[in-house]
Coordinates of C-alpha atoms and ligand atoms in Angstrom, one line a residue:
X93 CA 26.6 -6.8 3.6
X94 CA 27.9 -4.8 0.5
X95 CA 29.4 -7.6 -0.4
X96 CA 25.8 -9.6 -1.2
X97 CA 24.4 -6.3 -2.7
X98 CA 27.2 -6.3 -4.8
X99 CA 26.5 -10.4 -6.0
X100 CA 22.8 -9.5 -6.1
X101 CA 23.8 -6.8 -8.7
X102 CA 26.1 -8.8 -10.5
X103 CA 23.2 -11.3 -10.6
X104 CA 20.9 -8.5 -12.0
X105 CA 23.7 -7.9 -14.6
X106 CA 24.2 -11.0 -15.7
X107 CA 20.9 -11.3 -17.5
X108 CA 19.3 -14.2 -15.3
X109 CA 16.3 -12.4 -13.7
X110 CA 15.0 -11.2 -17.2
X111 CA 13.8 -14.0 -18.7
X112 CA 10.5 -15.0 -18.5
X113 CA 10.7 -18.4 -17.4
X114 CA 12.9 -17.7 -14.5
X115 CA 10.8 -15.2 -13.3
X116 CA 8.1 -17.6 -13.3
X117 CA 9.9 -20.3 -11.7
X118 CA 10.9 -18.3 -9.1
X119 CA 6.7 -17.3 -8.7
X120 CA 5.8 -21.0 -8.8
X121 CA 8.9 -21.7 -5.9
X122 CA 6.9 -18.9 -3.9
X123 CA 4.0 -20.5 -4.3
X124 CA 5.5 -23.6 -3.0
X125 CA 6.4 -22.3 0.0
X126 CA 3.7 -21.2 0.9
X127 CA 1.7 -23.8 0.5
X128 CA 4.1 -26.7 1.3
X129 CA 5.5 -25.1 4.6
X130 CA 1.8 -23.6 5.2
X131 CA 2.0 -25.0 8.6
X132 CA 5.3 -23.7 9.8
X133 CA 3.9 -20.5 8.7
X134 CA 0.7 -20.6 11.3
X135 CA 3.0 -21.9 14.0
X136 CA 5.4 -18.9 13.8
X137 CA 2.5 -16.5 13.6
X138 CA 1.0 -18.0 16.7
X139 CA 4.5 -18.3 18.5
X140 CA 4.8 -14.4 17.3
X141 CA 1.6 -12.8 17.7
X142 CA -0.7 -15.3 19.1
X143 CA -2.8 -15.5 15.8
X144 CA -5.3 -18.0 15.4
X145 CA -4.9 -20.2 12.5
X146 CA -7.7 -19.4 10.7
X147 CA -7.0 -15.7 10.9
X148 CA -3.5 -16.7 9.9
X149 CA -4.8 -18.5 7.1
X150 CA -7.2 -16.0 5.7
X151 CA -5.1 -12.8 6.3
X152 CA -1.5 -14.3 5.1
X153 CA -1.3 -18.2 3.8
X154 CA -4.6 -17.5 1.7
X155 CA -3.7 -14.2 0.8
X156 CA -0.7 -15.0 -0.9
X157 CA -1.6 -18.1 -2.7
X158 CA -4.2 -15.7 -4.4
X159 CA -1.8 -13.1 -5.3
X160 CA 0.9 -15.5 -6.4
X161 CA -1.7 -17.4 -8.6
X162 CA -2.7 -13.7 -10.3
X163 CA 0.9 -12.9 -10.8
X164 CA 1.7 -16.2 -12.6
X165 CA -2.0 -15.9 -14.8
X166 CA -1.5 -12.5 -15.3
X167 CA 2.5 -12.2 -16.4
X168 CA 2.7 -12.7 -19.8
X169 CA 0.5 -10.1 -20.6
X170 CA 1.9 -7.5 -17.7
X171 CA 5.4 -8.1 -19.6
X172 CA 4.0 -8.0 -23.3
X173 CA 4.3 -3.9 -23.0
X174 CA 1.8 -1.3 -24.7
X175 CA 1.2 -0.1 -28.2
X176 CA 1.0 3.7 -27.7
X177 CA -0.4 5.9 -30.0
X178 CA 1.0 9.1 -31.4
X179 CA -0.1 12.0 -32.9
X180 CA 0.7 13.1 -36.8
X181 CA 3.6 15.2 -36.0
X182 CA 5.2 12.1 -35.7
X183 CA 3.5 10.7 -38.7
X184 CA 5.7 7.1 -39.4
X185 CA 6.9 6.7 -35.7
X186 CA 5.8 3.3 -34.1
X187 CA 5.7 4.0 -29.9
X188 CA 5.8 1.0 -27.1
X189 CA 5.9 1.1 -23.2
X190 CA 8.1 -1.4 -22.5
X191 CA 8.7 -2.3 -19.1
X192 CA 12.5 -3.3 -17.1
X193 CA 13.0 -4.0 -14.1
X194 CA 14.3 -1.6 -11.9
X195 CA 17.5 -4.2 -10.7
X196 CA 18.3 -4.2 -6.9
X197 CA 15.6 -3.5 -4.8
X198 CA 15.2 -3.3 -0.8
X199 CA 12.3 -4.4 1.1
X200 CA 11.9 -3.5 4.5
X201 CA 8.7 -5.3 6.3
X202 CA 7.0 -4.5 9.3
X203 CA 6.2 -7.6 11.9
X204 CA 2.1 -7.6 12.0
X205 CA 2.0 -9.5 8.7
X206 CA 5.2 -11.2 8.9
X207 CA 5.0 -13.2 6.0
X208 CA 2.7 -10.9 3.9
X209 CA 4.2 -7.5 3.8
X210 CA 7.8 -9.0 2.6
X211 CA 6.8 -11.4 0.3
X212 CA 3.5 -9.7 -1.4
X213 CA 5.9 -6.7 -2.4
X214 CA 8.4 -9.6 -3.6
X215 CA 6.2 -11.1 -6.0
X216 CA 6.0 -8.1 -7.6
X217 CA 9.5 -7.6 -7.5
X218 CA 10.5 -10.8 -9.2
X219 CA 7.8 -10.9 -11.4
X220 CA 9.5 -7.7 -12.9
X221 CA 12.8 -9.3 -12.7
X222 CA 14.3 -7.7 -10.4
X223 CA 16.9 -9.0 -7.9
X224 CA 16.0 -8.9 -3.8
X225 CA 17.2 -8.4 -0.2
X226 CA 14.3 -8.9 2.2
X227 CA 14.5 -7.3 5.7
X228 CA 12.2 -9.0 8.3
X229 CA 11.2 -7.5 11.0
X230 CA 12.9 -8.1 14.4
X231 CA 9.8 -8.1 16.5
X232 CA 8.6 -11.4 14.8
X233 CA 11.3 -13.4 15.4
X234 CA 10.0 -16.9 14.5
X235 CA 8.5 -15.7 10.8
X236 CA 11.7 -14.1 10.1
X237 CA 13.8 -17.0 10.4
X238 CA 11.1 -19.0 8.8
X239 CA 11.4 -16.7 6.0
X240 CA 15.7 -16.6 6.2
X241 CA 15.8 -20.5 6.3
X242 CA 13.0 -21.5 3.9
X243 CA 13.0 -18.8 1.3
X244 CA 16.9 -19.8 -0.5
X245 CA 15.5 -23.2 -0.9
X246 CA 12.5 -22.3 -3.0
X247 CA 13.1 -19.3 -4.7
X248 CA 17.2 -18.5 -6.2
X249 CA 19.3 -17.7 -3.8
X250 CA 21.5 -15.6 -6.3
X251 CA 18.8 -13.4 -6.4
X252 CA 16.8 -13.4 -3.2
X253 CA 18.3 -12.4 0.0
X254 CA 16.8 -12.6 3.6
X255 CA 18.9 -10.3 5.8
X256 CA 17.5 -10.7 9.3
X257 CA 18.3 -7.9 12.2
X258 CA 16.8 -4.9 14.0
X259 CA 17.6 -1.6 13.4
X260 CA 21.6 -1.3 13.5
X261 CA 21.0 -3.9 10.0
X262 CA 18.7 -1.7 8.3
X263 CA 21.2 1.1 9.1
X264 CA 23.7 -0.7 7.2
X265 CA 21.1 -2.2 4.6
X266 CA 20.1 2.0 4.2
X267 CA 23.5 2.9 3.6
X268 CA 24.1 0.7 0.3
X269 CA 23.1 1.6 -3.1
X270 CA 19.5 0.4 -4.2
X271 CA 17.6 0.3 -7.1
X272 CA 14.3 0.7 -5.5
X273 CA 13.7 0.6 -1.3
X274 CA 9.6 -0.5 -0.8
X275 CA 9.5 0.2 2.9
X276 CA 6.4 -0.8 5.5
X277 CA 6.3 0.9 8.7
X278 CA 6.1 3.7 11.1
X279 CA 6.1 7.1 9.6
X280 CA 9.1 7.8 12.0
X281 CA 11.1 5.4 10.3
X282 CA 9.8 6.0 6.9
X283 CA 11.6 9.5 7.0
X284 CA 14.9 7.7 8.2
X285 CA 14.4 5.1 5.0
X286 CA 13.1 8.1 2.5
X287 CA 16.4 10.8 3.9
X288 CA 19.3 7.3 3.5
X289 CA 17.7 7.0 0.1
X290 CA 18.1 10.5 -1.4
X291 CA 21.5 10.0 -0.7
X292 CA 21.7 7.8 -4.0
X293 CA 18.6 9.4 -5.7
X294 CA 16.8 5.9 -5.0
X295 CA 13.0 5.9 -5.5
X296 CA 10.7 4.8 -2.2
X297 CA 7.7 3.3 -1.3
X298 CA 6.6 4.5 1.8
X299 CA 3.4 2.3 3.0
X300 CA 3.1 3.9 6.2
X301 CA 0.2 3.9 9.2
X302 CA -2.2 6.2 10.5
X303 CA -5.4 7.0 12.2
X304 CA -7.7 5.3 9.9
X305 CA -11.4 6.9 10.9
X306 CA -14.9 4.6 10.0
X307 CA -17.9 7.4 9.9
X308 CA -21.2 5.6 10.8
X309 CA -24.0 6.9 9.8
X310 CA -27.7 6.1 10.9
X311 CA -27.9 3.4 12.8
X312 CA -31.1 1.2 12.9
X313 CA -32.2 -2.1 14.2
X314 CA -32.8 -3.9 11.3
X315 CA -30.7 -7.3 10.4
X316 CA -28.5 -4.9 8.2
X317 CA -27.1 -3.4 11.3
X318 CA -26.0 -7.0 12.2
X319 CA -23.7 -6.9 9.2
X320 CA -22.7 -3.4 9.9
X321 CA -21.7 -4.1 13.5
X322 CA -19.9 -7.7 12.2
X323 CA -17.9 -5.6 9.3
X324 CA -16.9 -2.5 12.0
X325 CA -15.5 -5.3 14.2
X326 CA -14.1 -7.5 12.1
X327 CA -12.3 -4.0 11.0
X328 CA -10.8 -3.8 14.2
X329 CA -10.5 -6.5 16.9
X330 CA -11.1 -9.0 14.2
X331 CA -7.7 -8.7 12.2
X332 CA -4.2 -8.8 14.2
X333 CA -6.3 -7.6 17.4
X334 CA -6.1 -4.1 16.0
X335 CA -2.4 -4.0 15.0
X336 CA -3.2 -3.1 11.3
X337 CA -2.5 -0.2 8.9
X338 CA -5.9 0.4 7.6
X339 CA -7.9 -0.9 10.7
X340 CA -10.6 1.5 11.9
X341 CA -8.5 3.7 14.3
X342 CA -11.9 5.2 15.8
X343 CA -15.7 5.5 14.8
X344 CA -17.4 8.9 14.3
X345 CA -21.0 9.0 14.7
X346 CA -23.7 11.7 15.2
X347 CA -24.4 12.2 19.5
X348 CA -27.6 10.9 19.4
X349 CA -27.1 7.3 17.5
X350 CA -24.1 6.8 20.1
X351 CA -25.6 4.7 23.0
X352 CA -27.8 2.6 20.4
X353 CA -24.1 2.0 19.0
X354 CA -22.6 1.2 21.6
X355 CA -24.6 -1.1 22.6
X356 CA -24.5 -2.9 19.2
X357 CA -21.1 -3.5 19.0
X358 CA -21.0 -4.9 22.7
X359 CA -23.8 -7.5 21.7
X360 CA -21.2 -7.9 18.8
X361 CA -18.1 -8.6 20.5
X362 CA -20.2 -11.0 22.4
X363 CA -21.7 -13.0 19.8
X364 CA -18.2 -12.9 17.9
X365 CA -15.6 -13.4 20.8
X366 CA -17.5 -15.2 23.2
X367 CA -16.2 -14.7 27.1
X368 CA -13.0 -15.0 26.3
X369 CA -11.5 -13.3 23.7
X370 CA -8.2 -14.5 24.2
X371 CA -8.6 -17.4 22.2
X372 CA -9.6 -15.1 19.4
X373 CA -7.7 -12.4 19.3
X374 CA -3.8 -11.9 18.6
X375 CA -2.0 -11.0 21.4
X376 CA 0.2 -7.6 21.4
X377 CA 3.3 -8.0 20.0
X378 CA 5.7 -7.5 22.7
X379 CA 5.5 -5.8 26.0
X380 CA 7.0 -2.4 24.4
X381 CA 3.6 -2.0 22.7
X382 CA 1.4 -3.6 25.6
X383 CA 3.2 -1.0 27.8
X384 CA 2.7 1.5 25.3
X385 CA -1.7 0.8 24.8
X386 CA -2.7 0.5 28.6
X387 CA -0.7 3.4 29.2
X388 CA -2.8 5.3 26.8
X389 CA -5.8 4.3 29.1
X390 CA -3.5 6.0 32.0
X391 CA -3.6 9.5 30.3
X392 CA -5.6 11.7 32.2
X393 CA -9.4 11.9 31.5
X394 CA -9.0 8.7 29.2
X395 CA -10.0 5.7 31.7
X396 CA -13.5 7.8 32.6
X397 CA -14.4 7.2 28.9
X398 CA -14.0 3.5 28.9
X399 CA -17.7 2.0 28.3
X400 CA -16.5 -1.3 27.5
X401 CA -13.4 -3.9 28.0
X402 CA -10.3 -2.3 29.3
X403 CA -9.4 -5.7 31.1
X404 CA -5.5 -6.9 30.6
X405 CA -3.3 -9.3 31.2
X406 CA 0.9 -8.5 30.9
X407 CA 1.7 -12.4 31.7
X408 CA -0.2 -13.3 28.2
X409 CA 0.3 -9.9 26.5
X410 CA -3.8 -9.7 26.4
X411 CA -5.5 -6.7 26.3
X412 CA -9.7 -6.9 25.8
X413 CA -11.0 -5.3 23.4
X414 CA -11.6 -2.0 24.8
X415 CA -14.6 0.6 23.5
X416 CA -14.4 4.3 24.7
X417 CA -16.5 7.0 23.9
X418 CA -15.3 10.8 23.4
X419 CA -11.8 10.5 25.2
X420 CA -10.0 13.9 25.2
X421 CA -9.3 14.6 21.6
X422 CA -5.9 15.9 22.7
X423 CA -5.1 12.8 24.8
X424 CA -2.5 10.6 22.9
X425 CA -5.0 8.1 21.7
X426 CA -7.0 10.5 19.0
X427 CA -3.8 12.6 18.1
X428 CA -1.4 9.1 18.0
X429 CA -2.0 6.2 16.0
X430 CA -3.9 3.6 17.9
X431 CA -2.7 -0.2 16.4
X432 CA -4.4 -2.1 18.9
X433 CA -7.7 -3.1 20.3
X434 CA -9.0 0.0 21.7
X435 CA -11.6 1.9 20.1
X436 CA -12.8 5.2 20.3
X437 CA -16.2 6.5 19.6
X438 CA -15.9 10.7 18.3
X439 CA -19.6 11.9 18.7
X440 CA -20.5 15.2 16.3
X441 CA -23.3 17.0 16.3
X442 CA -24.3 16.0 12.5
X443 CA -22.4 13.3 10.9
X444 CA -21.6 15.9 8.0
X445 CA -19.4 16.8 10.8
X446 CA -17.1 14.1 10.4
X447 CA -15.9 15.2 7.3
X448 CA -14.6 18.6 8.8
X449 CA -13.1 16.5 11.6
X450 CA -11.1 14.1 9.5
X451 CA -10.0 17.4 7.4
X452 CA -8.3 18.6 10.4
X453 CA -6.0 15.5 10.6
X454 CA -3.4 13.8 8.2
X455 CA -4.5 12.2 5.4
X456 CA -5.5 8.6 6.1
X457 CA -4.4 5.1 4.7
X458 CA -8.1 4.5 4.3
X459 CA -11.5 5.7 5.2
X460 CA -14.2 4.0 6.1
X461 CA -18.0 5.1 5.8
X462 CA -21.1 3.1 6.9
X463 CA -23.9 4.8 5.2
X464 CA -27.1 4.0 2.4
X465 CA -27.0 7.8 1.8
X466 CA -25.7 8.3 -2.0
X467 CA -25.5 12.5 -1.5
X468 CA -23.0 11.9 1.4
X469 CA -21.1 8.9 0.0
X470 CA -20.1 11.4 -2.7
X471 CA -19.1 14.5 -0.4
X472 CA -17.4 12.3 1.5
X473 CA -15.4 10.6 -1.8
X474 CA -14.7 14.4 -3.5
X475 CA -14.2 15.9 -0.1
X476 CA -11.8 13.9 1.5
X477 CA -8.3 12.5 1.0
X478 CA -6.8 9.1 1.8
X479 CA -5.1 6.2 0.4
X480 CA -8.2 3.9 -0.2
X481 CA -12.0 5.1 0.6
X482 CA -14.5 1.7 1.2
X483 CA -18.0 2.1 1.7
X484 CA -19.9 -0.4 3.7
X485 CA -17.3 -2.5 4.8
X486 CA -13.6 -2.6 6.2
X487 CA -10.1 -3.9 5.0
X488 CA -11.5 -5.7 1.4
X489 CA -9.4 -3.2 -0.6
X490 CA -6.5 -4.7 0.4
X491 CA -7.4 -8.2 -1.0
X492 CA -8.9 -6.8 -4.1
X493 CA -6.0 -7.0 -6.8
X494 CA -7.2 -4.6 -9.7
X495 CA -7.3 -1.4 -7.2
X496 CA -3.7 0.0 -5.9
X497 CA -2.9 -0.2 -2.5
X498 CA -0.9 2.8 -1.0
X499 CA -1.1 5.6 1.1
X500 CA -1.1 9.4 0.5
X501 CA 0.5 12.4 2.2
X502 CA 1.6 11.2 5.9
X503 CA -0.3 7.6 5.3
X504 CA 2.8 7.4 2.5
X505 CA 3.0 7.3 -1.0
X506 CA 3.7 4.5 -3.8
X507 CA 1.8 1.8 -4.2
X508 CA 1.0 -1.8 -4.9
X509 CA -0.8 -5.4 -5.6
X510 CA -1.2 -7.2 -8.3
X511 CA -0.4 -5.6 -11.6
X512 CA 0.6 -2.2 -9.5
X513 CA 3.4 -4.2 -7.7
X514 CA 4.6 -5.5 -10.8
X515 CA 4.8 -1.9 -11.9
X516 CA 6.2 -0.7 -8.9
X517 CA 9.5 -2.2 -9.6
X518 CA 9.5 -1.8 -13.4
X519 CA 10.9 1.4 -15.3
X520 CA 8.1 2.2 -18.1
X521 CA 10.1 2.7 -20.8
X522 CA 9.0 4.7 -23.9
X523 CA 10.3 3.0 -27.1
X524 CA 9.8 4.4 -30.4
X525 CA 11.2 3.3 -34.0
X526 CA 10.7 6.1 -36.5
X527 CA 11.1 5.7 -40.3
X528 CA 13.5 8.2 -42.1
X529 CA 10.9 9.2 -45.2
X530 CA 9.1 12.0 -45.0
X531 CA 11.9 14.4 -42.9
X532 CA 9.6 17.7 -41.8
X533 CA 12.5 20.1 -42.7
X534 CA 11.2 23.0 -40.7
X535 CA 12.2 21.2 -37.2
X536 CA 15.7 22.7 -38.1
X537 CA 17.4 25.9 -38.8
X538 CA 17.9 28.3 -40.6
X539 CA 14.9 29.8 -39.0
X540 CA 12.5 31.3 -41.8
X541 CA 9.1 33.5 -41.5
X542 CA 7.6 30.3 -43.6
X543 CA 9.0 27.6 -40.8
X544 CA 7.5 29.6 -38.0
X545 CA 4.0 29.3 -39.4
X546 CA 4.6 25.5 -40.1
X547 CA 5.3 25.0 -36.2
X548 CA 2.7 27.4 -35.1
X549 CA 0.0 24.9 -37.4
X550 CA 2.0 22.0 -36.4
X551 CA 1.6 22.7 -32.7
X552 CA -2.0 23.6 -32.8
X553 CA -2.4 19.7 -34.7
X554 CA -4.0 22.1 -37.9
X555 CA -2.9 19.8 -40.5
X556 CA -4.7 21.7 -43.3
X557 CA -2.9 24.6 -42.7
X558 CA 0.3 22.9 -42.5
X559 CA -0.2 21.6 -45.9
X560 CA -1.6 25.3 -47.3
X561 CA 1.4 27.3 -45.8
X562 CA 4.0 24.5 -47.6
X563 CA 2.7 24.9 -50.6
X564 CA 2.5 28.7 -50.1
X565 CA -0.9 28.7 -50.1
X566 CA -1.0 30.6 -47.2
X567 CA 1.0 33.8 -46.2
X568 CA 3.4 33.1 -43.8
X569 CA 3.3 36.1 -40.9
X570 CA 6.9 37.7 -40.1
X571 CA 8.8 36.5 -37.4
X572 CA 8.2 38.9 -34.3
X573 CA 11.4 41.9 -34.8
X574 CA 11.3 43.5 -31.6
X575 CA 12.5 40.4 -29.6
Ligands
NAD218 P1 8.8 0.3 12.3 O1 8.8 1.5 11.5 O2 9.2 0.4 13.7 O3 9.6 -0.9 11.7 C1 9.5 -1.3 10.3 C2 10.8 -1.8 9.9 O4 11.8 -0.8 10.0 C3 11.3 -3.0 10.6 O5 11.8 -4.0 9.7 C4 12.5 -2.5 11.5 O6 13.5 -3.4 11.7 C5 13.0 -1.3 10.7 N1 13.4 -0.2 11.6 C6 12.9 0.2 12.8 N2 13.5 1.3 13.3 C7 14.5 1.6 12.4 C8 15.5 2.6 12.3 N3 15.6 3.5 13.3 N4 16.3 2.6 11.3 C9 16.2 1.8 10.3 N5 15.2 0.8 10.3 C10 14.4 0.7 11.3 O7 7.2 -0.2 12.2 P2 6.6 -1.5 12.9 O8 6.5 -1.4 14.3 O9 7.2 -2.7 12.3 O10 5.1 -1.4 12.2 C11 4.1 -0.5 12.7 C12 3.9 0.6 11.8 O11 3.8 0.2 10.4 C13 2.5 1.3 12.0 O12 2.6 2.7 11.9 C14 1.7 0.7 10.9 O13 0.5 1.5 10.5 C15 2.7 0.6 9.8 N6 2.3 -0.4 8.8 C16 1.9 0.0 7.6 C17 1.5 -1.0 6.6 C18 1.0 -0.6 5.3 O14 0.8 -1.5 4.4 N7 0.8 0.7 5.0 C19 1.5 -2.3 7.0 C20 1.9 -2.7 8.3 C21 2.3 -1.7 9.2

């Protein structure tokens, strides 16, 4: 395994990855991919997860043939670098940003968006020029070898790398010397990634999970509920069957709106699933995780909150989505991250509540907040934290390129999409070109009463009196004697 991090990095030195039209290339080869082997790609996320094709489609075929297409519009003028300003004390100094790429970088994936979560932080690593070893998660077997098999013959092999394997690989992978490690997963994990990388100073992204809450405000019957109740859903038992980052964990909503709510989203999963969800909804990944949901149902006082679902099948890895209203908030499923289709309601007194109540608790990968109330839209913005904050609707931000995505505190920290991954593996540099007429003589020593008053003018940008006290217009004060 050294040995290919080693010939990645030899790659990296070698020049290759800098130039423009490989890097584009390389985009165009990923775009190929995708859209050649597009079918190969919904097979093994049906064999994996049971996804249907459509979901697969919009969540990781479509996906990517948007961001791919933005990387390749956008590059040229991502790579161009910045004119930055500068202020007269460095009167005749020309500054740029220019950016480099950051050479061998690790990306560790997590297995509910297979083919997403490795290759959207890839783009942005070879659009910065970068060389890459992609780590595929174990638990989805058939889009990791998709991925190992198909990837060296579209994109350069002498500079991408599938390494599949569990966790004894991304032991070893941990223990080499990166450039960069962009890491999605458990926070458990993420601390493992984040302590191998110290070792060698390496920079992280951690895009890590969480208990992502969705506050709903007044709920009435008009035909705007309809689209509220569609958007919650779709939030939740509509993407992966639950098994996302920034899916609505649980609903908070004031005591009195709750039954009118629940009854909503029942009529909901109704009209959207039909009688049988299981032709809708991914399956669970793996028994592990089945085992690990219904057994949060088992916990004691949990079951007596179900109100609606909480059917399962372990042959077909099916579990219905499930609604439950106030469970015991010290029961596993509110202190633990849910990722899956059960759903908690959190009643509160006054929905201004909520905002104490997700205080209490790590700071989210998202928020969500159903509400037409502009007052409590912006409490809610300057009074909580999280990685991304949508109002009136669920999971967009993560398709919307010109905003970053990332977490904060335990929801992680880093971030990308579009022009934010290309930054992510890129080193900013600051390059500035400085002509050698005029010299300001009183940067240097000997130290004179005069020179002090130059720099204290100098300092506080007063230009005038920079020019009055060289031309001895104005009285210089002593330097301080006592010191
Ligand atoms: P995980 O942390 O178990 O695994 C992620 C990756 O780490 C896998 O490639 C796995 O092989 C590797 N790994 C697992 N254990 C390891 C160990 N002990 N040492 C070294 N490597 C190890 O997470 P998961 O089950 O794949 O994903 C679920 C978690 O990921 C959830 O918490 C979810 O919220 C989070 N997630 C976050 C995002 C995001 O974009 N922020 C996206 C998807 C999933």
């Amino acid at each position: 395994m050294e040995r290919e991090v080693e010939e990645l990095r030899e790659y990296f030195c070698a020049g290759k990855t800098r130039e423009a039209s490989w890097r584009k290339q390389q985009l165009k080869g990923l775009l190929k991919f995708v859209k050649e082997r597009e079918e190969d790609i919904l097979k093994a996320l049906k064999l994996d997860i049971g996804k249907h094709p459509v979901e697969a489609f919009r969540d990781e075929v479509g996906t990517l043939i948007k961001d791919i297409n933005i990387a390749l519009d956008n590059f040229d003028k991502w790579m161009s670098g910045k004119k930055i300003k500068l202020p007269l004390a460095a009167y005749r100094t020309s500054a740029k940003l220019v950016a480099e790429p950051l050479g061998v970088v690790l990306i560790i994936s997590s297995w509910n968006f297979p083919f997403g979560l490795a290759l959207e932080p890839l783009i942005g690593a070879i659009a910065a020029g970068c060389t890459a070893v992609i780590k595929p998660s174990e638990l989805s077997p058939a889009s990791s070898a998709l991925l190992a098999k198909a990837i060296p013959a579209y994109v350069d092999p002498e500079a991408v790398k599938v390494i599949q394997g569990g966790i004894d690989v991304c032991g070893q992978l941990l223990l080499c010397k990166w450039d960069k490690i962009f890491f999605t997963g458990s926070s458990l994990v993420g601390r493992i990634v984040m302590a191998a990388a110290a070792k060698h100073l390496t920079p992280v992204v951690l895009e890590l999970g969480g208990k992502c809450p969705c506050i709903v405000d007044s709920i009435s019957n008009s035909w705007l509920t309809e689209i509220i109740i569609k958007r919650l859903l779709g939030g939740k038992f509509g993407i992966c069957s639950g098994q996302v980052c920034i899916g609505v964990d649980y609903i908070l909503v004031e005591r009195k709106q709750c039954s009118n709510l629940v009854e909503l989203l029942k009529a909901g999963i109704k009209r959207s699933l039909g009688e049988y969800p299981e032709e809708f909804v991914a399956r669970i990944v793996n028994i592990h995780h089945f085992r690990r949901l219904t057994g949060l149902l088992d916990e004691f006082g949990v079951k007596q909150s179900v109100v609606y679902g909480g059917r399962f099948d372990e042959n077909k890895l099916f579990i219905e989505p499930t609604i439950l209203v106030d469970p015991p908030l010290d029961a596993e499923i509110m202190t633990g991250e849910i990722f899956g289709p059960l759903l908690p309601i959190i009643t509160v007194d006054k929905i201004e509540d909520s905002i104490n109540f997700i205080n209490s608790r790590p700071k989210a990968l998202a928020i969500y907040c159903f509400t037409s109330n502009n007052k409590f839209m912006q409490r809610i913005t300057s009074e909580t934290s999280s990685g991304s904050l949508m109002f009136n609707d669920t999971i967009v931000q993560y398709a919307a390129d010109t905003v970053p995505f990332g977490g904060v505190g335990e929801s992680g920290f880093g971030r990308y999409h579009g022009k934010f991954s290309f930054d992510t593996f890129s080193h900013e540099k600051a390059v500035l070109k400085r002509a050698l007429f005029p010299d300001f003589w009183f940067r240097y020593p000997p130290w004179t009463n005069k020179k002090l008053e130059l720099l204290r003018a100098a300092f506080a940008f007063k230009y005038f009196n920079v020019l009055l006290v060289a031309l001895g217009m104005k009285k210089a004060k002593k330097i301080p004697t006592n010191i």
